[in-house]
PDB file of C-alpha atoms in Angstrom:
ATOM      1  CA  UNK A 295     -32.584  -2.674 -49.466  1.00  0.00           C
ATOM      2  CA  UNK A 296     -33.169  -4.174 -46.005  1.00  0.00           C
ATOM      3  CA  UNK A 297     -32.720  -7.699 -47.383  1.00  0.00           C
ATOM      4  CA  UNK A 298     -29.445  -6.592 -49.018  1.00  0.00           C
ATOM      5  CA  UNK A 299     -28.199  -5.193 -45.688  1.00  0.00           C
ATOM      6  CA  UNK A 300     -29.022  -8.445 -43.872  1.00  0.00           C
ATOM      7  CA  UNK A 301     -27.261 -10.481 -46.557  1.00  0.00           C
ATOM      8  CA  UNK A 302     -24.217  -8.200 -46.293  1.00  0.00           C
ATOM      9  CA  UNK A 303     -24.103  -8.687 -42.518  1.00  0.00           C
ATOM     10  CA  UNK A 304     -24.358 -12.469 -42.849  1.00  0.00           C
ATOM     11  CA  UNK A 305     -21.513 -12.539 -45.378  1.00  0.00           C
ATOM     12  CA  UNK A 306     -19.377 -10.297 -43.160  1.00  0.00           C
ATOM     13  CA  UNK A 307     -19.965 -12.589 -40.177  1.00  0.00           C
ATOM     14  CA  UNK A 308     -18.690 -15.561 -42.212  1.00  0.00           C
ATOM     15  CA  UNK A 309     -15.589 -13.617 -43.276  1.00  0.00           C
ATOM     16  CA  UNK A 310     -14.875 -12.476 -39.707  1.00  0.00           C
ATOM     17  CA  UNK A 311     -15.263 -15.984 -38.315  1.00  0.00           C
ATOM     18  CA  UNK A 312     -12.406 -17.112 -40.561  1.00  0.00           C
ATOM     19  CA  UNK A 313     -10.306 -13.947 -40.262  1.00  0.00           C
ATOM     20  CA  UNK A 314     -10.286 -14.112 -36.437  1.00  0.00           C
ATOM     21  CA  UNK A 315      -8.492 -17.443 -36.667  1.00  0.00           C
ATOM     22  CA  UNK A 316      -5.915 -16.076 -39.096  1.00  0.00           C
ATOM     23  CA  UNK A 317      -5.481 -12.508 -37.796  1.00  0.00           C
ATOM     24  CA  UNK A 318      -7.361 -10.817 -34.917  1.00  0.00           C
ATOM     25  CA  UNK A 319      -5.667  -7.552 -35.954  1.00  0.00           C
ATOM     26  CA  UNK A 320      -7.136  -7.757 -39.468  1.00  0.00           C
ATOM     27  CA  UNK A 321     -10.535  -8.663 -38.002  1.00  0.00           C
ATOM     28  CA  UNK A 322     -10.467  -5.640 -35.693  1.00  0.00           C
ATOM     29  CA  UNK A 323      -9.676  -3.429 -38.693  1.00  0.00           C
ATOM     30  CA  UNK A 324     -12.554  -4.903 -40.728  1.00  0.00           C
ATOM     31  CA  UNK A 325     -15.046  -4.327 -37.888  1.00  0.00           C
ATOM     32  CA  UNK A 326     -13.689  -0.819 -37.294  1.00  0.00           C
ATOM     33  CA  UNK A 327     -14.144  -0.019 -40.998  1.00  0.00           C
ATOM     34  CA  UNK A 328     -17.708  -1.338 -40.839  1.00  0.00           C
ATOM     35  CA  UNK A 329     -18.808   0.723 -37.826  1.00  0.00           C
ATOM     36  CA  UNK A 330     -17.040   3.822 -39.183  1.00  0.00           C
ATOM     37  CA  UNK A 331     -19.388   3.877 -42.161  1.00  0.00           C
ATOM     38  CA  UNK A 332     -22.939   3.846 -40.742  1.00  0.00           C
ATOM     39  CA  UNK A 333     -25.500   2.034 -42.844  1.00  0.00           C
ATOM     40  CA  UNK A 334     -28.364   4.389 -43.667  1.00  0.00           C
ATOM     41  CA  UNK A 335     -31.922   3.108 -43.657  1.00  0.00           C
ATOM     42  CA  UNK A 336     -34.048   3.396 -46.783  1.00  0.00           C
ATOM     43  CA  UNK A 337     -35.748   6.800 -46.980  1.00  0.00           C
ATOM     44  CA  UNK A 338     -39.534   6.544 -46.742  1.00  0.00           C
ATOM     45  CA  UNK A 339     -42.100   8.472 -48.826  1.00  0.00           C
ATOM     46  CA  UNK A 340     -43.091  10.817 -45.979  1.00  0.00           C
ATOM     47  CA  UNK A 341     -39.400  11.469 -45.349  1.00  0.00           C
ATOM     48  CA  UNK A 342     -38.926  12.501 -48.983  1.00  0.00           C
ATOM     49  CA  UNK A 343     -41.892  14.807 -48.598  1.00  0.00           C
ATOM     50  CA  UNK A 344     -40.444  16.599 -45.562  1.00  0.00           C
ATOM     51  CA  UNK A 345     -37.074  17.038 -47.307  1.00  0.00           C
ATOM     52  CA  UNK A 346     -38.796  18.597 -50.325  1.00  0.00           C
ATOM     53  CA  UNK A 347     -40.375  21.192 -48.023  1.00  0.00           C
ATOM     54  CA  UNK A 348     -37.098  22.159 -46.345  1.00  0.00           C
ATOM     55  CA  UNK A 349     -34.813  25.081 -47.006  1.00  0.00           C
ATOM     56  CA  UNK A 350     -31.608  23.186 -47.843  1.00  0.00           C
ATOM     57  CA  UNK A 351     -27.986  24.274 -47.614  1.00  0.00           C
ATOM     58  CA  UNK A 352     -24.593  22.580 -47.707  1.00  0.00           C
ATOM     59  CA  UNK A 353     -21.877  23.533 -45.237  1.00  0.00           C
ATOM     60  CA  UNK A 354     -18.227  22.506 -45.031  1.00  0.00           C
ATOM     61  CA  UNK A 355     -17.325  20.596 -41.872  1.00  0.00           C
ATOM     62  CA  UNK A 356     -13.844  19.076 -41.612  1.00  0.00           C
ATOM     63  CA  UNK A 357     -13.586  16.866 -44.717  1.00  0.00           C
ATOM     64  CA  UNK A 358     -17.337  16.579 -45.164  1.00  0.00           C
ATOM     65  CA  UNK A 359     -20.021  18.428 -47.051  1.00  0.00           C
ATOM     66  CA  UNK A 360     -22.906  18.465 -44.600  1.00  0.00           C
ATOM     67  CA  UNK A 361     -26.492  18.833 -45.796  1.00  0.00           C
ATOM     68  CA  UNK A 362     -28.525  21.105 -43.504  1.00  0.00           C
ATOM     69  CA  UNK A 363     -32.273  21.715 -43.365  1.00  0.00           C
ATOM     70  CA  UNK A 364     -34.675  24.354 -42.059  1.00  0.00           C
ATOM     71  CA  UNK A 365     -38.448  24.239 -41.766  1.00  0.00           C
ATOM     72  CA  UNK A 366     -40.778  27.039 -40.723  1.00  0.00           C
ATOM     73  CA  UNK A 367     -40.180  30.620 -39.658  1.00  0.00           C
ATOM     74  CA  UNK A 368     -41.470  30.636 -36.111  1.00  0.00           C
ATOM     75  CA  UNK A 369     -40.243  32.821 -33.268  1.00  0.00           C
ATOM     76  CA  UNK A 370     -38.914  29.759 -31.406  1.00  0.00           C
ATOM     77  CA  UNK A 371     -36.121  27.509 -32.689  1.00  0.00           C
ATOM     78  CA  UNK A 372     -35.762  23.735 -32.386  1.00  0.00           C
ATOM     79  CA  UNK A 373     -32.776  21.520 -33.188  1.00  0.00           C
ATOM     80  CA  UNK A 374     -33.413  17.855 -33.980  1.00  0.00           C
ATOM     81  CA  UNK A 375     -30.493  15.408 -33.911  1.00  0.00           C
ATOM     82  CA  UNK A 376     -30.776  11.963 -35.517  1.00  0.00           C
ATOM     83  CA  UNK A 377     -29.150   8.763 -34.304  1.00  0.00           C
ATOM     84  CA  UNK A 378     -26.318   6.666 -35.723  1.00  0.00           C
ATOM     85  CA  UNK A 379     -27.357   5.390 -39.141  1.00  0.00           C
ATOM     86  CA  UNK A 380     -30.193   7.931 -39.238  1.00  0.00           C
ATOM     87  CA  UNK A 381     -30.867  11.175 -41.081  1.00  0.00           C
ATOM     88  CA  UNK A 382     -32.756  14.425 -40.543  1.00  0.00           C
ATOM     89  CA  UNK A 383     -35.791  13.143 -42.446  1.00  0.00           C
ATOM     90  CA  UNK A 384     -36.328  10.491 -39.746  1.00  0.00           C
ATOM     91  CA  UNK A 385     -38.163  13.268 -37.886  1.00  0.00           C
ATOM     92  CA  UNK A 386     -40.552  13.716 -40.810  1.00  0.00           C
ATOM     93  CA  UNK A 387     -43.637  13.016 -38.692  1.00  0.00           C
ATOM     94  CA  UNK A 388     -42.492  15.239 -35.819  1.00  0.00           C
ATOM     95  CA  UNK A 389     -41.251  18.322 -37.709  1.00  0.00           C
ATOM     96  CA  UNK A 390     -44.703  19.442 -39.022  1.00  0.00           C
ATOM     97  CA  UNK A 391     -46.043  19.387 -35.458  1.00  0.00           C
ATOM     98  CA  UNK A 392     -43.178  21.593 -34.296  1.00  0.00           C
ATOM     99  CA  UNK A 393     -43.747  24.157 -37.061  1.00  0.00           C
ATOM    100  CA  UNK A 394     -47.467  24.235 -36.164  1.00  0.00           C
ATOM    101  CA  UNK A 395     -46.414  25.134 -32.624  1.00  0.00           C
ATOM    102  CA  UNK A 396     -44.438  28.118 -33.883  1.00  0.00           C
ATOM    103  CA  UNK A 397     -40.952  26.609 -34.144  1.00  0.00           C
ATOM    104  CA  UNK A 398     -38.339  27.071 -36.823  1.00  0.00           C
ATOM    105  CA  UNK A 399     -36.793  23.601 -37.032  1.00  0.00           C
ATOM    106  CA  UNK A 400     -33.108  23.077 -37.814  1.00  0.00           C
ATOM    107  CA  UNK A 401     -31.478  19.727 -38.581  1.00  0.00           C
ATOM    108  CA  UNK A 402     -28.732  18.082 -40.612  1.00  0.00           C
ATOM    109  CA  UNK A 403     -27.488  14.777 -41.978  1.00  0.00           C
ATOM    110  CA  UNK A 404     -24.414  13.859 -39.951  1.00  0.00           C
ATOM    111  CA  UNK A 405     -21.047  12.899 -41.470  1.00  0.00           C
ATOM    112  CA  UNK A 406     -21.516   9.785 -43.643  1.00  0.00           C
ATOM    113  CA  UNK A 407     -25.288  10.018 -43.081  1.00  0.00           C
ATOM    114  CA  UNK A 408     -28.168  10.840 -45.401  1.00  0.00           C
ATOM    115  CA  UNK A 409     -27.215  13.278 -48.166  1.00  0.00           C
ATOM    116  CA  UNK A 410     -23.917  14.320 -46.546  1.00  0.00           C
ATOM    117  CA  UNK A 411     -20.504  13.126 -47.749  1.00  0.00           C
ATOM    118  CA  UNK A 412     -20.029   9.364 -47.485  1.00  0.00           C
ATOM    119  CA  UNK A 413     -16.637   8.555 -45.980  1.00  0.00           C
ATOM    120  CA  UNK A 414     -15.243   7.182 -42.739  1.00  0.00           C
ATOM    121  CA  UNK A 415     -16.384   9.019 -39.641  1.00  0.00           C
ATOM    122  CA  UNK A 416     -16.457   8.616 -35.872  1.00  0.00           C
ATOM    123  CA  UNK A 417     -19.007   9.246 -33.165  1.00  0.00           C
ATOM    124  CA  UNK A 418     -17.137  12.247 -31.916  1.00  0.00           C
ATOM    125  CA  UNK A 419     -17.126  13.934 -35.318  1.00  0.00           C
ATOM    126  CA  UNK A 420     -20.894  13.850 -34.993  1.00  0.00           C
ATOM    127  CA  UNK A 421     -20.596  15.391 -31.511  1.00  0.00           C
ATOM    128  CA  UNK A 422     -18.336  18.124 -32.920  1.00  0.00           C
ATOM    129  CA  UNK A 423     -20.933  18.891 -35.595  1.00  0.00           C
ATOM    130  CA  UNK A 424     -23.686  19.207 -32.976  1.00  0.00           C
ATOM    131  CA  UNK A 425     -21.347  21.507 -31.041  1.00  0.00           C
ATOM    132  CA  UNK A 426     -21.013  23.678 -34.143  1.00  0.00           C
ATOM    133  CA  UNK A 427     -24.789  24.156 -34.335  1.00  0.00           C
ATOM    134  CA  UNK A 428     -25.155  24.791 -30.602  1.00  0.00           C
ATOM    135  CA  UNK A 429     -22.394  27.383 -30.625  1.00  0.00           C
ATOM    136  CA  UNK A 430     -24.006  29.338 -33.483  1.00  0.00           C
ATOM    137  CA  UNK A 431     -27.610  29.548 -32.224  1.00  0.00           C
ATOM    138  CA  UNK A 432     -29.587  29.433 -29.008  1.00  0.00           C
ATOM    139  CA  UNK A 433     -32.284  26.777 -29.291  1.00  0.00           C
ATOM    140  CA  UNK A 434     -35.541  26.826 -27.350  1.00  0.00           C
ATOM    141  CA  UNK A 435     -35.972  23.083 -27.873  1.00  0.00           C
ATOM    142  CA  UNK A 436     -33.625  20.181 -28.643  1.00  0.00           C
ATOM    143  CA  UNK A 437     -34.959  16.759 -29.660  1.00  0.00           C
ATOM    144  CA  UNK A 438     -32.554  13.827 -29.963  1.00  0.00           C
ATOM    145  CA  UNK A 439     -32.757  10.157 -30.848  1.00  0.00           C
ATOM    146  CA  UNK A 440     -30.647   7.189 -29.753  1.00  0.00           C
ATOM    147  CA  UNK A 441     -26.868   7.660 -30.110  1.00  0.00           C
ATOM    148  CA  UNK A 442     -27.574  11.220 -31.220  1.00  0.00           C
ATOM    149  CA  UNK A 443     -28.696  11.861 -27.640  1.00  0.00           C
ATOM    150  CA  UNK A 444     -25.434  10.974 -25.906  1.00  0.00           C
ATOM    151  CA  UNK A 445     -23.424  12.783 -28.588  1.00  0.00           C
ATOM    152  CA  UNK A 446     -25.566  15.884 -28.067  1.00  0.00           C
ATOM    153  CA  UNK A 447     -24.920  15.668 -24.326  1.00  0.00           C
ATOM    154  CA  UNK A 448     -21.208  15.482 -25.124  1.00  0.00           C
ATOM    155  CA  UNK A 449     -21.414  18.580 -27.342  1.00  0.00           C
ATOM    156  CA  UNK A 450     -23.397  20.448 -24.681  1.00  0.00           C
ATOM    157  CA  UNK A 451     -20.865  19.580 -21.992  1.00  0.00           C
ATOM    158  CA  UNK A 452     -17.951  20.913 -24.043  1.00  0.00           C
ATOM    159  CA  UNK A 453     -19.804  24.237 -24.299  1.00  0.00           C
ATOM    160  CA  UNK A 454     -21.189  24.178 -20.726  1.00  0.00           C
ATOM    161  CA  UNK A 455     -24.493  24.671 -22.513  1.00  0.00           C
ATOM    162  CA  UNK A 456     -27.647  25.773 -20.722  1.00  0.00           C
ATOM    163  CA  UNK A 457     -30.590  24.250 -22.594  1.00  0.00           C
ATOM    164  CA  UNK A 458     -34.150  25.434 -22.160  1.00  0.00           C
ATOM    165  CA  UNK A 459     -36.012  22.241 -23.070  1.00  0.00           C
ATOM    166  CA  UNK A 460     -34.998  18.791 -24.323  1.00  0.00           C
ATOM    167  CA  UNK A 461     -36.934  15.725 -25.412  1.00  0.00           C
ATOM    168  CA  UNK A 462     -34.746  12.624 -25.511  1.00  0.00           C
ATOM    169  CA  UNK A 463     -36.065   9.707 -27.576  1.00  0.00           C
ATOM    170  CA  UNK A 464     -33.885   6.989 -26.016  1.00  0.00           C
ATOM    171  CA  UNK A 465     -30.217   7.289 -25.123  1.00  0.00           C
ATOM    172  CA  UNK A 466     -27.355   4.925 -24.317  1.00  0.00           C
ATOM    173  CA  UNK A 467     -25.883   5.257 -20.824  1.00  0.00           C
ATOM    174  CA  UNK A 468     -22.305   4.378 -21.755  1.00  0.00           C
ATOM    175  CA  UNK A 469     -20.390   4.451 -25.036  1.00  0.00           C
ATOM    176  CA  UNK A 470     -19.014   0.948 -24.441  1.00  0.00           C
ATOM    177  CA  UNK A 471     -22.501  -0.416 -25.163  1.00  0.00           C
ATOM    178  CA  UNK A 472     -22.068   0.355 -28.849  1.00  0.00           C
ATOM    179  CA  UNK A 473     -18.832  -1.644 -28.867  1.00  0.00           C
ATOM    180  CA  UNK A 474     -20.571  -4.480 -27.035  1.00  0.00           C
ATOM    181  CA  UNK A 475     -23.240  -4.562 -29.759  1.00  0.00           C
ATOM    182  CA  UNK A 476     -20.528  -5.074 -32.385  1.00  0.00           C
ATOM    183  CA  UNK A 477     -18.854  -7.734 -30.238  1.00  0.00           C
ATOM    184  CA  UNK A 478     -22.108  -9.673 -29.926  1.00  0.00           C
ATOM    185  CA  UNK A 479     -23.188  -9.106 -33.519  1.00  0.00           C
ATOM    186  CA  UNK A 480     -19.947 -10.420 -34.995  1.00  0.00           C
ATOM    187  CA  UNK A 481     -18.942 -12.914 -32.301  1.00  0.00           C
ATOM    188  CA  UNK A 482     -15.613 -11.221 -31.544  1.00  0.00           C
ATOM    189  CA  UNK A 483     -13.044 -12.837 -29.254  1.00  0.00           C
ATOM    190  CA  UNK A 484     -11.486 -11.034 -26.291  1.00  0.00           C
ATOM    191  CA  UNK A 485      -8.269 -10.427 -28.235  1.00  0.00           C
ATOM    192  CA  UNK A 486     -10.097  -8.950 -31.233  1.00  0.00           C
ATOM    193  CA  UNK A 487     -12.277  -6.843 -28.937  1.00  0.00           C
ATOM    194  CA  UNK A 488      -9.227  -5.321 -27.219  1.00  0.00           C
ATOM    195  CA  UNK A 489      -7.703  -4.474 -30.594  1.00  0.00           C
ATOM    196  CA  UNK A 490     -10.978  -2.902 -31.730  1.00  0.00           C
ATOM    197  CA  UNK A 491     -11.204  -0.779 -28.555  1.00  0.00           C
ATOM    198  CA  UNK A 492      -7.644   0.462 -29.098  1.00  0.00           C
ATOM    199  CA  UNK A 493      -8.556   1.532 -32.633  1.00  0.00           C
ATOM    200  CA  UNK A 494     -11.639   3.372 -31.411  1.00  0.00           C
ATOM    201  CA  UNK A 495      -9.630   4.980 -28.591  1.00  0.00           C
ATOM    202  CA  UNK A 496      -7.393   6.665 -31.188  1.00  0.00           C
ATOM    203  CA  UNK A 497     -10.450   8.405 -32.695  1.00  0.00           C
ATOM    204  CA  UNK A 498     -11.989   9.538 -29.401  1.00  0.00           C
ATOM    205  CA  UNK A 499      -8.838  11.413 -28.275  1.00  0.00           C
ATOM    206  CA  UNK A 500      -9.764  12.976 -24.931  1.00  0.00           C
ATOM    207  CA  UNK A 501     -12.341  10.282 -24.096  1.00  0.00           C
ATOM    208  CA  UNK A 502     -11.722   6.702 -23.067  1.00  0.00           C
ATOM    209  CA  UNK A 503     -14.344   4.527 -24.804  1.00  0.00           C
ATOM    210  CA  UNK A 504     -14.372   2.141 -21.826  1.00  0.00           C
ATOM    211  CA  UNK A 505     -15.454   4.757 -19.299  1.00  0.00           C
ATOM    212  CA  UNK A 506     -17.125   7.476 -21.360  1.00  0.00           C
ATOM    213  CA  UNK A 507     -20.845   7.994 -20.879  1.00  0.00           C
ATOM    214  CA  UNK A 508     -23.474  10.545 -19.964  1.00  0.00           C
ATOM    215  CA  UNK A 509     -22.511  10.362 -16.287  1.00  0.00           C
ATOM    216  CA  UNK A 510     -19.007  11.640 -17.145  1.00  0.00           C
ATOM    217  CA  UNK A 511     -20.304  14.863 -18.718  1.00  0.00           C
ATOM    218  CA  UNK A 512     -23.455  15.587 -16.719  1.00  0.00           C
ATOM    219  CA  UNK A 513     -21.815  18.110 -14.377  1.00  0.00           C
ATOM    220  CA  UNK A 514     -21.246  20.469 -17.307  1.00  0.00           C
ATOM    221  CA  UNK A 515     -24.822  20.292 -18.611  1.00  0.00           C
ATOM    222  CA  UNK A 516     -27.770  22.410 -17.535  1.00  0.00           C
ATOM    223  CA  UNK A 517     -31.313  21.727 -18.797  1.00  0.00           C
ATOM    224  CA  UNK A 518     -34.354  23.556 -17.462  1.00  0.00           C
ATOM    225  CA  UNK A 519     -36.928  21.025 -18.707  1.00  0.00           C
ATOM    226  CA  UNK A 520     -36.047  17.528 -19.955  1.00  0.00           C
ATOM    227  CA  UNK A 521     -38.291  14.609 -20.918  1.00  0.00           C
ATOM    228  CA  UNK A 522     -37.085  11.077 -21.715  1.00  0.00           C
ATOM    229  CA  UNK A 523     -39.173   8.646 -23.796  1.00  0.00           C
ATOM    230  CA  UNK A 524     -38.370   4.956 -24.272  1.00  0.00           C
ATOM    231  CA  UNK A 525     -40.254   1.864 -25.435  1.00  0.00           C
ATOM    232  CA  UNK A 526     -40.153  -0.921 -22.855  1.00  0.00           C
ATOM    233  CA  UNK A 527     -39.684  -3.521 -25.599  1.00  0.00           C
ATOM    234  CA  UNK A 528     -36.895  -1.665 -27.443  1.00  0.00           C
ATOM    235  CA  UNK A 529     -34.603  -4.333 -28.954  1.00  0.00           C
ATOM    236  CA  UNK A 530     -31.740  -1.950 -29.719  1.00  0.00           C
ATOM    237  CA  UNK A 531     -31.284  -0.092 -26.432  1.00  0.00           C
ATOM    238  CA  UNK A 532     -32.579  -1.390 -23.082  1.00  0.00           C
ATOM    239  CA  UNK A 533     -35.039   0.894 -21.331  1.00  0.00           C
ATOM    240  CA  UNK A 534     -32.821   0.817 -18.212  1.00  0.00           C
ATOM    241  CA  UNK A 535     -30.261   2.936 -20.096  1.00  0.00           C
ATOM    242  CA  UNK A 536     -32.605   5.862 -20.615  1.00  0.00           C
ATOM    243  CA  UNK A 537     -33.988   5.499 -17.091  1.00  0.00           C
ATOM    244  CA  UNK A 538     -30.449   5.670 -15.693  1.00  0.00           C
ATOM    245  CA  UNK A 539     -29.688   8.828 -17.675  1.00  0.00           C
ATOM    246  CA  UNK A 540     -32.976  10.451 -16.646  1.00  0.00           C
ATOM    247  CA  UNK A 541     -32.050   9.988 -12.976  1.00  0.00           C
ATOM    248  CA  UNK A 542     -28.937  12.112 -13.525  1.00  0.00           C
ATOM    249  CA  UNK A 543     -31.070  15.182 -14.264  1.00  0.00           C
ATOM    250  CA  UNK A 544     -33.004  17.036 -11.578  1.00  0.00           C
ATOM    251  CA  UNK A 545     -36.765  17.202 -12.132  1.00  0.00           C
ATOM    252  CA  UNK A 546     -36.577  15.137 -15.343  1.00  0.00           C
ATOM    253  CA  UNK A 547     -39.654  13.366 -16.665  1.00  0.00           C
ATOM    254  CA  UNK A 548     -39.540   9.764 -17.886  1.00  0.00           C
ATOM    255  CA  UNK A 549     -42.269   8.364 -20.130  1.00  0.00           C
ATOM    256  CA  UNK A 550     -42.449   4.631 -20.784  1.00  0.00           C
ATOM    257  CA  UNK A 551     -44.246   3.593 -23.953  1.00  0.00           C
ATOM    258  CA  UNK A 552     -44.853   0.317 -25.770  1.00  0.00           C
ATOM    259  CA  UNK A 553     -45.445  -1.148 -29.223  1.00  0.00           C
ATOM    260  CA  UNK A 554     -43.300   1.424 -31.071  1.00  0.00           C
ATOM    261  CA  UNK A 555     -39.815  -0.125 -31.068  1.00  0.00           C
ATOM    262  CA  UNK A 556     -36.553   1.799 -31.254  1.00  0.00           C
ATOM    263  CA  UNK A 557     -36.886   3.410 -34.672  1.00  0.00           C
ATOM    264  CA  UNK A 558     -40.635   3.332 -35.357  1.00  0.00           C
ATOM    265  CA  UNK A 559     -41.185   5.578 -32.340  1.00  0.00           C
ATOM    266  CA  UNK A 560     -40.095   8.504 -34.514  1.00  0.00           C
ATOM    267  CA  UNK A 561     -43.370   8.432 -36.427  1.00  0.00           C
ATOM    268  CA  UNK A 562     -45.553   7.038 -33.653  1.00  0.00           C
ATOM    269  CA  UNK A 563     -48.751   9.045 -33.014  1.00  0.00           C
ATOM    270  CA  UNK A 564     -48.292   8.252 -29.331  1.00  0.00           C
ATOM    271  CA  UNK A 565     -44.837   9.858 -29.236  1.00  0.00           C
ATOM    272  CA  UNK A 566     -46.014  12.848 -31.264  1.00  0.00           C
ATOM    273  CA  UNK A 567     -48.825  13.457 -28.765  1.00  0.00           C
ATOM    274  CA  UNK A 568     -46.341  13.304 -25.877  1.00  0.00           C
ATOM    275  CA  UNK A 569     -44.081  15.821 -27.625  1.00  0.00           C
ATOM    276  CA  UNK A 570     -47.000  18.160 -28.365  1.00  0.00           C
ATOM    277  CA  UNK A 571     -48.067  18.004 -24.710  1.00  0.00           C
ATOM    278  CA  UNK A 572     -44.544  18.712 -23.404  1.00  0.00           C
ATOM    279  CA  UNK A 573     -43.850  21.694 -25.672  1.00  0.00           C
ATOM    280  CA  UNK A 574     -47.213  23.254 -24.816  1.00  0.00           C
ATOM    281  CA  UNK A 575     -46.080  23.826 -21.231  1.00  0.00           C
TER     282      UNK A 575
END
């Protein structure tokens, strides 16, 4: 499956190289379509195992059927939020440790992710879904990964949410970085990039994708205990991003790790030990 994804990307790059010459507008639309349908990673055996153990439900959210999951029946409740292109089962190595610590764990597959409806979506639909969960329950612990982190911060800000404890497994600092990744990945020109940003702007409504970031919502967020974890050799998000976000929170803890990468950290024994230590306090 990974080889197929790489081949698809290479073919798309060739198409875009030609289309930019003919029509930057068409190219911007093609890239927008691509990033609006996140490519899900292949589900691993231990991920299948954790899904089999979950209490599963399907809820209606906008035009999507969202698959939700619950593990354990502890007195404390944890919400885990996956990143862009991820799924709830990505936390398959972490969830059992949380249930052992007395947590009921809640998660979901975001719009166009995992087992939820596959159709065009936007980052801020994901944020709205997180907001839905936060508005229904009070969570003792929230764990987020990657783009799921900044979208959770966005959802929290809209609710002026007071969180007890958070563990953030990497986070972008600004939304524009995602656009910059697409620009670099596909070799977009300045004209095509501007057209792409305008298309994204129409989906973000109250937010400007050029200026939106964690720093723009931090004043409306309150977290009693927050820990940030990032691999120094992360090839997807630079460690400086998470460090910058951690500095926005009073009394935050930042843990630098290595040899886990951006995605593999989710089942790293090192990360699991850090999480177990933090939630024991």
